[in-house]
Coordinates of C-alpha atoms in Angstrom, one line a residue:
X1 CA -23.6 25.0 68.2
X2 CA -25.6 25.2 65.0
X3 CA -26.5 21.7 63.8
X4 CA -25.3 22.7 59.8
X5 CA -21.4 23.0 61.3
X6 CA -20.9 19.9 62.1
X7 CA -19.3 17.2 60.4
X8 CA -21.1 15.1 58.7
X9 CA -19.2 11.4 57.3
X10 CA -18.4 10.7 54.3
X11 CA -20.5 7.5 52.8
X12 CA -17.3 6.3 50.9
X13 CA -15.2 6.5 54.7
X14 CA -17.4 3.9 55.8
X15 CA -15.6 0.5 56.3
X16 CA -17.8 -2.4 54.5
X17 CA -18.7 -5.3 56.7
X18 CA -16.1 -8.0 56.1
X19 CA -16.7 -11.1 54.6
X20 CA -16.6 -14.2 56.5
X21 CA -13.3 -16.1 55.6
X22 CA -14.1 -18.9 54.0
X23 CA -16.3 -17.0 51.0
X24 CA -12.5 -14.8 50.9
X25 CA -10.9 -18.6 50.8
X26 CA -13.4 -20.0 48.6
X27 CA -13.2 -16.7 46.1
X28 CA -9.5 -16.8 45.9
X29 CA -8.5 -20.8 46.1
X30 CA -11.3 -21.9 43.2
X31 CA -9.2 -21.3 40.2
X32 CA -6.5 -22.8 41.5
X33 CA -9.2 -25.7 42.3
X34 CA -10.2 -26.1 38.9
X35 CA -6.9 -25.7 37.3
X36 CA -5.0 -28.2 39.2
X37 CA -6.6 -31.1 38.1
X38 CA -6.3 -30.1 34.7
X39 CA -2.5 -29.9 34.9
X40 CA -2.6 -33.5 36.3
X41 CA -4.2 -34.6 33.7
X42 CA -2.0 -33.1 31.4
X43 CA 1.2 -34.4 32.9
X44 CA -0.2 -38.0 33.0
X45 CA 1.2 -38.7 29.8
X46 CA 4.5 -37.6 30.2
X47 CA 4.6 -38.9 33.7
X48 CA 3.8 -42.6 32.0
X49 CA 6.1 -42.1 30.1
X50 CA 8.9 -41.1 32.1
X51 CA 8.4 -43.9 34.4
X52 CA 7.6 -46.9 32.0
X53 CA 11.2 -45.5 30.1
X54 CA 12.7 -46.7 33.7
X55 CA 10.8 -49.9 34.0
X56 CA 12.0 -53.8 31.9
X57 CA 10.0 -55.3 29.4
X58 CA 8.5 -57.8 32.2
X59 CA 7.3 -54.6 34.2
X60 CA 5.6 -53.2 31.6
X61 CA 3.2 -56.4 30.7
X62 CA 3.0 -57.3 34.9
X63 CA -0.5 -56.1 36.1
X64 CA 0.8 -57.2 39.7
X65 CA 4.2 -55.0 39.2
X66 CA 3.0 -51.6 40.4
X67 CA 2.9 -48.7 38.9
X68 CA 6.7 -46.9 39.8
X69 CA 9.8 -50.0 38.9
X70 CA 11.0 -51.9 41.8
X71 CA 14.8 -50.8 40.4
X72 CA 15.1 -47.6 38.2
X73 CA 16.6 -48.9 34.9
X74 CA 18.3 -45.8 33.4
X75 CA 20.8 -48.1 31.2
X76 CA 17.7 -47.9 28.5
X77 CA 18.9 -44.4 28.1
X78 CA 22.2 -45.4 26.5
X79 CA 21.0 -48.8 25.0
X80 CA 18.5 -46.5 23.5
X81 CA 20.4 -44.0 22.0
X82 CA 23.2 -47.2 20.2
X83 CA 20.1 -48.7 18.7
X84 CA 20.0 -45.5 15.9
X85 CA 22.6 -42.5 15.7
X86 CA 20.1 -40.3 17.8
X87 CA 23.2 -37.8 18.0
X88 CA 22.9 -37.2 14.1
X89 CA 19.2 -37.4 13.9
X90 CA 18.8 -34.5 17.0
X91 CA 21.5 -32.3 15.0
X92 CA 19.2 -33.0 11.6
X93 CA 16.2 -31.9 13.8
X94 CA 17.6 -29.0 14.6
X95 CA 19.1 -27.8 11.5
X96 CA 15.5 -28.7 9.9
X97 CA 13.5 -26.8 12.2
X98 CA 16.1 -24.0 12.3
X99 CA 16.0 -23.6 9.0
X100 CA 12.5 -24.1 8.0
X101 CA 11.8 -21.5 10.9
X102 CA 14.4 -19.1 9.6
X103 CA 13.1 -19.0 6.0
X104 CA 9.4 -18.8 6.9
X105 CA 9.4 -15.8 9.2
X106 CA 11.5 -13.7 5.8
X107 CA 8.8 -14.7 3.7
X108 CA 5.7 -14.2 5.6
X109 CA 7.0 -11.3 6.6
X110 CA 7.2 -9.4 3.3
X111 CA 4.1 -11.2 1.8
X112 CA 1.9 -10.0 5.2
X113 CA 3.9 -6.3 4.3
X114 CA 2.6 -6.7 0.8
X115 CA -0.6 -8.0 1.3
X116 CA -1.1 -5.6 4.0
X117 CA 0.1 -2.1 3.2
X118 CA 0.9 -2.0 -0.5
X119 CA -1.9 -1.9 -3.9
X120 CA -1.2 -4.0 -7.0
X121 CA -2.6 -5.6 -9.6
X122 CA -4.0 -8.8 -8.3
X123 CA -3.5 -8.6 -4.7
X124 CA -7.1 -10.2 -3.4
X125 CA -6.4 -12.8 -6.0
X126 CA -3.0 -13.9 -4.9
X127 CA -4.1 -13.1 -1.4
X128 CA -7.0 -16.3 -1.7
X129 CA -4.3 -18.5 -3.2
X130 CA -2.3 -18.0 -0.3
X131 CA -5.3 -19.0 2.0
X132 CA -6.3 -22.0 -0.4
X133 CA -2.5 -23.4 1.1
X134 CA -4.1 -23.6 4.3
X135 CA -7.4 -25.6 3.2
X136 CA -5.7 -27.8 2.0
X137 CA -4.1 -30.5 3.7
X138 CA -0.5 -31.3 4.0
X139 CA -1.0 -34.5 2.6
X140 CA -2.6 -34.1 -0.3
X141 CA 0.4 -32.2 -2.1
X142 CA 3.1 -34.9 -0.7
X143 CA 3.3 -36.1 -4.2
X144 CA 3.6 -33.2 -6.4
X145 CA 6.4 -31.9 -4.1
X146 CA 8.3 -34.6 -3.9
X147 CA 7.9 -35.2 -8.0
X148 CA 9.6 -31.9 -7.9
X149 CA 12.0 -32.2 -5.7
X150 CA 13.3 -35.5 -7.6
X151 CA 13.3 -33.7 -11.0
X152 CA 15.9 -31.0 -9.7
X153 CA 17.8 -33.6 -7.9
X154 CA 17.0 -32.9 -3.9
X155 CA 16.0 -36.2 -2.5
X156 CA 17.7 -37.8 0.0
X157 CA 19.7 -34.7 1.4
X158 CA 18.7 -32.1 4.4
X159 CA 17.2 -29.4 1.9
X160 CA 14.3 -31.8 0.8
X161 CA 13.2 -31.5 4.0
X162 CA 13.1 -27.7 4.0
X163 CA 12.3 -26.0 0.9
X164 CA 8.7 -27.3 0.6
X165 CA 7.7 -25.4 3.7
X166 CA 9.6 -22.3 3.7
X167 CA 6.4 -20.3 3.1
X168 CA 3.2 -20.3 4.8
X169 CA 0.0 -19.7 3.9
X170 CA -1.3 -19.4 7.8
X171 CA 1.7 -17.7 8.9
X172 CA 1.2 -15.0 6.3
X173 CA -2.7 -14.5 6.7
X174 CA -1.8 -14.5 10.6
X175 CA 0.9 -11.8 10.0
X176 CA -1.1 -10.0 7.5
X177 CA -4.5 -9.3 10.1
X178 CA -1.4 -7.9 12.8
X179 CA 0.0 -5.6 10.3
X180 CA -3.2 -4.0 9.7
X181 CA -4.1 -3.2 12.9
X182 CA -0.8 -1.0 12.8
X183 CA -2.2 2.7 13.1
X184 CA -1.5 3.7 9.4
X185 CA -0.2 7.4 10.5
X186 CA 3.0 5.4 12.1
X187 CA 4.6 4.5 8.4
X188 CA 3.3 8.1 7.1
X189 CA 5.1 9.6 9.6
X190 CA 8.4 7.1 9.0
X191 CA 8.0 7.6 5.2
X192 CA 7.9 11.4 6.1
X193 CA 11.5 11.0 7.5
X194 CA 12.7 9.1 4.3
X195 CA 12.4 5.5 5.1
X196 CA 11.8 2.8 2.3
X197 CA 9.7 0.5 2.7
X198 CA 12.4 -2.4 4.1
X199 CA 12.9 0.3 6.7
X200 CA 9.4 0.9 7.7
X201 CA 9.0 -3.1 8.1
X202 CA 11.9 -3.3 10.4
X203 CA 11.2 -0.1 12.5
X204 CA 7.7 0.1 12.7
X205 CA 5.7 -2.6 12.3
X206 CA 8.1 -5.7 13.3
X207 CA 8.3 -4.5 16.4
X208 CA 4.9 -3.5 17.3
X209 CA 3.9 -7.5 15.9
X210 CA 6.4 -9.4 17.9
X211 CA 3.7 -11.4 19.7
X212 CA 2.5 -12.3 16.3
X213 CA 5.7 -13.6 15.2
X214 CA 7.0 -15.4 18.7
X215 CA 3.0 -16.9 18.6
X216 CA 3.9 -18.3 14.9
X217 CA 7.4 -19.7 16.0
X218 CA 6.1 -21.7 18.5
X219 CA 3.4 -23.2 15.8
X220 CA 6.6 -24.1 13.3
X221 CA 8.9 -25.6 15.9
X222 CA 6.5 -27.8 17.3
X223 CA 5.0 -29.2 13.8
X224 CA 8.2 -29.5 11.9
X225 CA 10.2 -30.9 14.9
X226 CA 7.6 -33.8 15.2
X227 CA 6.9 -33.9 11.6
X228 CA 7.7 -37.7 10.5
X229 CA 5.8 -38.4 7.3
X230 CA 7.7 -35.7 5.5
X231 CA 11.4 -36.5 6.3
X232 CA 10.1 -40.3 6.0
X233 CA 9.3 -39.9 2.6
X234 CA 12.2 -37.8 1.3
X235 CA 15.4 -39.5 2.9
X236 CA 16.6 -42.9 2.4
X237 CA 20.0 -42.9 4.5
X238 CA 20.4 -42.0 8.2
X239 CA 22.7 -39.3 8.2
X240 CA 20.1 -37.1 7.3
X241 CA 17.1 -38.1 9.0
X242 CA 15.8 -36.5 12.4
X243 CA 14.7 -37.8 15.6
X244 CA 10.6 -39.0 15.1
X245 CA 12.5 -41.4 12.2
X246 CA 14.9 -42.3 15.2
X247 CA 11.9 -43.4 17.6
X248 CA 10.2 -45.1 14.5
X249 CA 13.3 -47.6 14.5
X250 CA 12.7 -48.4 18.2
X251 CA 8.7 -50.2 17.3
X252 CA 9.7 -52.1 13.8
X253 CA 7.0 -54.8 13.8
X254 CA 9.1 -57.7 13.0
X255 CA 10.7 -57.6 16.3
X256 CA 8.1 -55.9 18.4
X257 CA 8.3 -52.3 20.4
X258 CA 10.8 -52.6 22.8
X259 CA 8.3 -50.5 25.1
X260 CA 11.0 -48.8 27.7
X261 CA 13.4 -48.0 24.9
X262 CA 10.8 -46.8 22.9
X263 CA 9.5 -44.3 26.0
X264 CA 12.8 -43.9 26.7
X265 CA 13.3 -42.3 23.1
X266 CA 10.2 -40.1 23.3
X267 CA 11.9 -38.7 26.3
X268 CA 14.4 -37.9 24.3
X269 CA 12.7 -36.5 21.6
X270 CA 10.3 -34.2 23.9
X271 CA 12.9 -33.3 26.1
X272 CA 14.5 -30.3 24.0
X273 CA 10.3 -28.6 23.2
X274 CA 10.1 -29.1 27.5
X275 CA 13.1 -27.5 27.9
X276 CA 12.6 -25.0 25.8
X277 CA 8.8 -23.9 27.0
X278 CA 10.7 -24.1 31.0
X279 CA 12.6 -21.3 29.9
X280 CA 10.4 -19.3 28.0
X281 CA 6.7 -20.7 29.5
X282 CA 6.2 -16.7 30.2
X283 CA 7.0 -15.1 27.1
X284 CA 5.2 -18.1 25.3
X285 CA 2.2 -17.3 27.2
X286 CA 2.0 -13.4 26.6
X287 CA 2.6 -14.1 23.4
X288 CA -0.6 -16.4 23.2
X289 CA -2.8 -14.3 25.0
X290 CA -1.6 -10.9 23.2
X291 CA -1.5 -11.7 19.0
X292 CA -1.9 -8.4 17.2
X293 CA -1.6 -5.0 18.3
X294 CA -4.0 -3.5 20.9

């Protein structure tokens, strides 16, 4: 038989020498390695304070006591909450951040439109004004807006809280950089069918920036749900303030921090932003790791 006929093995057929098991274990195990010692130390705090809201004042102080309470003490749950009306302050919180969230995703939305896909007089100009709102710091206009708020007569009521932050400056510029990566051709081809402008914002590019927007969300939730120097300033009367005024109650300085109530309140607090990242940790995470259009 003629040496040319016969078969001659393919190179890629060839089955590679394996690779002893503990470089495979090694390989596969060193992220998880690296990563669970982080999320340890993450979860310290919120560990601490779970247990310490469970311990008596003399446990807290005793070096000798241990670290978990000899008897779980969850009656600082309820003698926490009678201390302030945290019931009133959570639904204040919510209708705050609700609210604040609510009005901020309208306007950035058509002012990242505007800024992104329209031409008028002005537009870089009132484009670095926006951005100027995010040098600055939040503090440093406290005064002016609550000088306004007083001469039109909102101080002391749930809107004070709101209407200073119902645009944002970051939000928008965020917005903005997403709605420009939006292949242009997409809202010629939607104004070619006879959509307005309101209809090309809803059907084109909102959807293709919802990353963007669920990325922002998160952003506002967290800042105006924790937000106390604000709603401290503004209200007067506890029907209308929210929960981080409720834990400031708990650690007056004329009587001294009742530590496990005081933990016991940040548990409270915390628990609803916990809650809500256990439900949507994944879609929080894309979010993050996807801003913008690809």
């Amino acid at each position: 038989m003629n040496d040319a006929n016969q078969t001659v093995p393919l190179a890629s057929t060839v089955t590679p020498a394996r690779r002893p098991r503990w470089r495979r274990f090694l390989r596969e195990n060193t992220l998880h390695a690296v990563m669970l010692p982080l999320a340890a130390l993450w979860l310290s705090p919120l560990i601490w304070i779970l247990v310490t809201s469970l311990k008596t004042n003399v446990e807290v102080f005793d070096l000798t006591a241990g670290f978990l309470p000899a008897s779980p003490k969850f009656s600082n749950y309820p003698s926490t909450l009678s201390v302030a009306p945290f019931g009133t302050y959570l639904i204040n919180s919510v209708i705050v951040t609700s609210s604040i969230l609510a009005g901020q995703l309208i306007t950035i939305t058509l002012a990242a439109y505007a800024f992104a896909r329209l031409n008028f007089p002005g537009k870089n100009l009132l484009f670095t004004l926006f951005l100027l709102q995010v040098m600055f710091p939040i503090y440093a206009i406290f005064l002016t807006n609550f000088i306004t708020l007083r001469e039109i007569g909102l101080v002391n009521t749930i809107p004070a809280m709101i209407v200073p932050f119902v645009a944002s400056g970051y939000g928008t510029f965020m917005l903005r950089q997403s709605f420009r990566q939006v292949p242009q051709e997409l809202s010629d081809a939607a104004r070619l069918d006879g959509c307005g402008h309101l209809s090309i914002l809803w059907h084109v590019y909102l959807p293709l920036v919802k990353p963007t927007l669920i990325a922002f969300s998160i952003i506002s939730i967290v800042t105006h749900w924790n937000d106390y120097m604000w709603p401290l300033l503004v209200t007067n009367s506890e029907e209308i303030r929210t929960l981080p005024i409720g834990l400031g109650l708990l650690a007056k300085a004329d009587s001294g921090a009742d530590w496990p109530r005081l933990m016991a309140g940040t548990t409270i607090v915390v628990s609803p932003l916990l809650l809500l990242f256990l439900i949507f940790q994944r879609r929080f995470i894309d979010s993050f790791m996807h801003t913008g259009v690809k």
